[in-house]
Coordinates of C-alpha atoms in Angstrom, one line a residue:
M1 CA -53.4 -108.4 33.0
D2 CA -56.6 -106.6 33.9
L3 CA -58.1 -109.9 35.0
L4 CA -55.1 -110.6 37.2
K5 CA -55.4 -107.2 38.8
R6 CA -59.0 -107.9 39.7
I7 CA -58.1 -111.3 41.0
L8 CA -55.3 -110.0 43.2
K9 CA -57.7 -107.4 44.8
I10 CA -60.2 -110.0 46.0
L11 CA -58.0 -113.1 46.8
N12 CA -56.8 -114.0 50.2
M13 CA -53.1 -114.0 50.8
D14 CA -52.8 -117.8 50.5
K15 CA -54.1 -117.6 46.9
I16 CA -51.8 -114.6 46.1
F17 CA -48.9 -116.6 47.4
H18 CA -49.6 -119.4 44.9
I19 CA -50.0 -116.8 42.1
I20 CA -46.5 -115.5 43.0
K21 CA -45.1 -119.1 43.1
N22 CA -46.5 -119.8 39.6
A23 CA -45.2 -116.6 38.3
L24 CA -41.7 -117.5 39.5
L25 CA -41.9 -121.0 38.1
A26 CA -42.8 -119.6 34.7
Q27 CA -39.6 -117.5 34.7
A28 CA -37.3 -120.2 36.2
Y29 CA -34.3 -121.4 34.2
E30 CA -31.8 -124.0 35.2
K31 CA -28.9 -122.0 33.8
T32 CA -29.8 -119.1 36.1
K33 CA -30.1 -121.4 39.0
Q34 CA -26.7 -123.0 38.6
S35 CA -25.1 -119.6 38.0
S36 CA -26.6 -118.2 41.2
L37 CA -25.6 -121.2 43.3
R38 CA -22.0 -120.3 42.8
F39 CA -22.3 -117.4 45.1
F40 CA -23.3 -119.5 48.1
K41 CA -21.3 -121.9 50.3
E42 CA -24.4 -123.0 52.2
E43 CA -27.3 -124.9 50.7
V44 CA -29.8 -122.5 49.1
K45 CA -33.2 -123.3 47.5
L46 CA -33.6 -121.5 44.2
Y47 CA -36.0 -121.5 41.3
G48 CA -33.5 -119.8 39.0
V49 CA -35.2 -116.5 38.3
K50 CA -33.2 -113.4 37.5
S51 CA -33.2 -110.7 40.2
A52 CA -34.7 -108.0 37.8
L53 CA -37.7 -110.3 37.2
V54 CA -38.1 -111.0 40.9
E55 CA -38.3 -107.3 41.5
T56 CA -40.7 -106.8 38.7
I57 CA -43.0 -109.4 40.2
S58 CA -42.7 -107.8 43.6
N59 CA -43.6 -104.4 42.2
D60 CA -46.6 -105.8 40.2
V61 CA -48.0 -107.6 43.3
F62 CA -47.6 -104.6 45.6
K63 CA -49.3 -102.3 43.2
E64 CA -52.4 -104.5 43.4
I65 CA -52.4 -105.2 47.1
K66 CA -51.1 -101.9 48.6
G67 CA -54.6 -101.0 49.7
R68 CA -54.8 -104.1 51.8
D69 CA -54.2 -104.0 55.6
K70 CA -50.6 -104.1 56.6
S71 CA -51.2 -107.3 58.6
D72 CA -52.4 -109.0 55.4
V73 CA -49.2 -108.0 53.5
F74 CA -47.1 -109.2 56.5
E75 CA -49.0 -112.5 56.4
L76 CA -48.1 -112.9 52.8
C77 CA -44.5 -112.1 53.6
D78 CA -44.5 -114.7 56.3
M79 CA -45.7 -117.3 53.8
L80 CA -43.0 -116.3 51.4
W81 CA -40.3 -116.5 54.0
L82 CA -41.5 -119.9 55.2
S83 CA -41.2 -121.3 51.7
G84 CA -37.4 -121.3 52.0
Y85 CA -36.9 -120.2 48.3
L86 CA -34.4 -117.4 47.8
E87 CA -36.6 -115.6 45.2
E88 CA -39.6 -115.7 47.5
S89 CA -37.6 -114.3 50.4
F90 CA -36.6 -111.4 48.1
I91 CA -40.2 -110.7 47.3
A92 CA -41.0 -110.7 51.1
C93 CA -38.1 -108.3 51.6
H94 CA -39.4 -106.0 48.9
L95 CA -43.0 -106.1 50.1
S96 CA -42.1 -105.3 53.7
Y97 CA -39.8 -102.4 52.6
Y98 CA -42.6 -100.9 50.5
L99 CA -44.6 -100.6 53.7
R100 CA -41.9 -98.7 55.6
K101 CA -44.0 -95.5 56.0
E102 CA -46.4 -97.6 58.0
F103 CA -43.9 -99.2 60.4
Q104 CA -44.7 -99.2 64.1
P105 CA -42.5 -100.2 67.0
R106 CA -44.4 -103.5 67.5
D107 CA -43.4 -104.6 64.0
F108 CA -39.9 -105.3 65.3
I109 CA -41.2 -108.6 66.9
L110 CA -42.1 -109.9 63.5
F111 CA -38.9 -108.7 61.8
E112 CA -36.9 -110.4 64.5
K113 CA -38.8 -113.6 63.9
W114 CA -38.0 -113.5 60.2
V115 CA -34.3 -113.0 60.9
S116 CA -34.1 -115.7 63.6
L117 CA -36.2 -118.4 61.9
Y118 CA -36.0 -117.9 58.2
I119 CA -32.8 -116.3 57.1
N120 CA -30.2 -118.8 56.1
N121 CA -27.9 -117.1 53.6
W122 CA -26.1 -113.7 53.2
A123 CA -28.3 -112.5 50.3
S124 CA -31.6 -112.8 52.2
C125 CA -30.0 -111.3 55.3
D126 CA -28.6 -108.3 53.5
T127 CA -31.6 -107.6 51.4
F128 CA -34.0 -107.7 54.4
C129 CA -31.7 -106.0 56.9
N130 CA -30.3 -103.3 54.7
H131 CA -33.7 -102.0 53.8
T132 CA -36.6 -103.1 56.0
V133 CA -34.7 -103.3 59.3
G134 CA -32.5 -100.4 58.4
S135 CA -35.5 -98.2 57.7
F136 CA -37.2 -99.3 60.9
I137 CA -34.1 -98.5 63.0
E138 CA -33.9 -95.0 61.5
M139 CA -37.4 -94.5 62.6
N140 CA -37.0 -96.2 66.0
P141 CA -33.3 -95.8 67.1
G142 CA -34.1 -97.2 70.5
F143 CA -34.2 -100.7 68.9
I144 CA -30.4 -100.6 68.3
A145 CA -30.3 -102.1 71.8
N146 CA -32.0 -105.1 70.3
L147 CA -29.4 -105.3 67.5
K148 CA -26.7 -105.4 70.2
E149 CA -28.5 -108.4 71.7
W150 CA -28.4 -110.1 68.3
T151 CA -24.6 -110.0 68.4
K152 CA -24.8 -112.6 71.3
S153 CA -26.9 -115.1 69.2
D154 CA -25.6 -118.5 68.3
N155 CA -27.2 -117.8 64.9
R156 CA -24.6 -116.5 62.5
W157 CA -27.2 -114.7 60.5
M158 CA -28.5 -112.8 63.5
R159 CA -25.0 -111.7 64.3
R160 CA -24.4 -110.5 60.7
A161 CA -27.8 -108.9 60.8
A162 CA -26.8 -106.8 63.8
A163 CA -24.2 -105.1 61.6
V164 CA -25.8 -105.0 58.2
S165 CA -29.0 -103.4 59.5
L166 CA -27.0 -100.2 60.0
I167 CA -25.5 -100.1 56.5
I168 CA -28.0 -97.6 55.1
P169 CA -28.0 -95.4 58.1
A170 CA -24.2 -95.5 58.0
R171 CA -24.3 -94.1 54.5
K172 CA -26.0 -91.1 55.9
G173 CA -23.4 -90.7 58.7
L174 CA -25.9 -91.8 61.3
F175 CA -25.3 -93.8 64.5
L176 CA -21.5 -93.7 64.6
K177 CA -21.4 -94.4 68.3
E178 CA -23.7 -97.4 68.0
I179 CA -21.7 -98.7 64.9
F180 CA -18.6 -98.8 67.1
E181 CA -20.5 -100.5 69.9
I182 CA -21.7 -103.2 67.5
A183 CA -18.3 -103.6 65.9
N184 CA -16.7 -104.0 69.3
L185 CA -19.2 -106.7 70.2
L186 CA -18.5 -108.6 67.0
L187 CA -14.8 -107.7 66.9
T188 CA -13.3 -111.2 67.4
D189 CA -16.2 -113.2 65.9
S190 CA -14.7 -116.3 64.2
D191 CA -17.4 -116.6 61.5
D192 CA -16.4 -115.1 58.1
M193 CA -19.9 -114.0 57.3
V194 CA -20.1 -112.0 60.5
Q195 CA -16.6 -110.6 59.9
K196 CA -17.6 -109.5 56.4
G197 CA -20.8 -108.0 57.8
Y198 CA -19.3 -105.7 60.4
G199 CA -16.4 -104.9 58.1
W200 CA -18.9 -103.8 55.5
M201 CA -20.6 -101.6 58.1
L202 CA -17.4 -99.9 59.0
K203 CA -16.4 -99.5 55.3
V204 CA -19.7 -97.7 54.6
A205 CA -19.4 -95.5 57.7
S206 CA -15.9 -94.5 56.6
K207 CA -17.2 -92.6 53.7
V208 CA -18.5 -90.0 56.1
H209 CA -16.4 -90.6 59.1
Q210 CA -13.0 -91.7 57.6
K211 CA -10.8 -90.6 60.4
D212 CA -13.0 -92.1 63.1
I213 CA -13.1 -95.4 61.4
F214 CA -9.4 -95.4 60.6
D215 CA -8.6 -94.6 64.3
F216 CA -10.9 -97.5 65.4
V217 CA -9.2 -99.9 63.0
M218 CA -5.7 -98.9 64.1
K219 CA -6.7 -99.3 67.7
N220 CA -8.1 -102.7 67.2
K221 CA -6.2 -104.2 64.2
S222 CA -4.2 -106.6 66.4
K223 CA -7.5 -108.3 67.4
M224 CA -9.6 -107.9 64.2
P225 CA -9.7 -110.9 61.9
R226 CA -8.0 -110.1 58.6
T227 CA -11.2 -110.4 56.7
A228 CA -13.0 -107.7 58.7
L229 CA -9.9 -105.5 58.6
R230 CA -9.7 -105.6 54.8
Y231 CA -13.4 -105.0 54.4
S232 CA -13.4 -102.0 56.7
I233 CA -10.5 -100.1 55.0
E234 CA -11.4 -101.0 51.4
K235 CA -12.5 -97.5 50.4
M236 CA -9.8 -95.6 52.2
P237 CA -6.8 -93.9 50.4
T238 CA -3.9 -96.2 49.7
N239 CA -1.6 -94.7 52.3
L240 CA -4.1 -95.4 55.1
R241 CA -4.7 -99.0 53.8
V242 CA -1.0 -99.6 53.9
L243 CA -0.7 -98.4 57.5
A244 CA -3.7 -100.4 58.6
L245 CA -2.4 -103.6 57.1
Q246 CA 1.1 -103.3 58.6
K247 CA 1.7 -105.9 61.3

């Protein structure tokens, strides 16, 4: 292990990428792969490594490269995203989030690139947007305007990302006005992944702003897809759920 630490400190990011890949291959199991595939409707590339092990690898790598320049770490993230493997996308998500204290406004260009070009499933979308993009938005609220632009994309994952990027801020009671704006922009979206995304955003916001979210749902329930409606009221008291579901 000490030798690995020394190697990680001197290798370029391309070499570290291959070390990560080999570490994942060493922990890959077909049973885990087949079990994980059940959670996706779309085609997803998997090694078959348990999430806890992926996070351990992420932590170990970051401990050894955290002194490197942020641009180097983002270069490594880019390679991990480009690979197309779910586990490597998770490591990219973890590594970028670990750098959140160093985020600067110009980083949004790269984050938007990762969402638009590389994300192709709900798990990568939510892991990246909940944490990395969510943290960035808390630090730079002006970029919520960019999330609103994402709602107009032909890319279903960008539209979902527009909502799920506000999940963590919503837990803190933040950005209620903007949450309603994004929910309105996505209100009648026909894609179930987008419906679940903005419904989830409303559900989380309801923990702090229950009356506001309930009033929004009641006002819009005739237009909201049933999937989004059910997600948004899931944590509300039974009497409110019954009212919201009445036709």
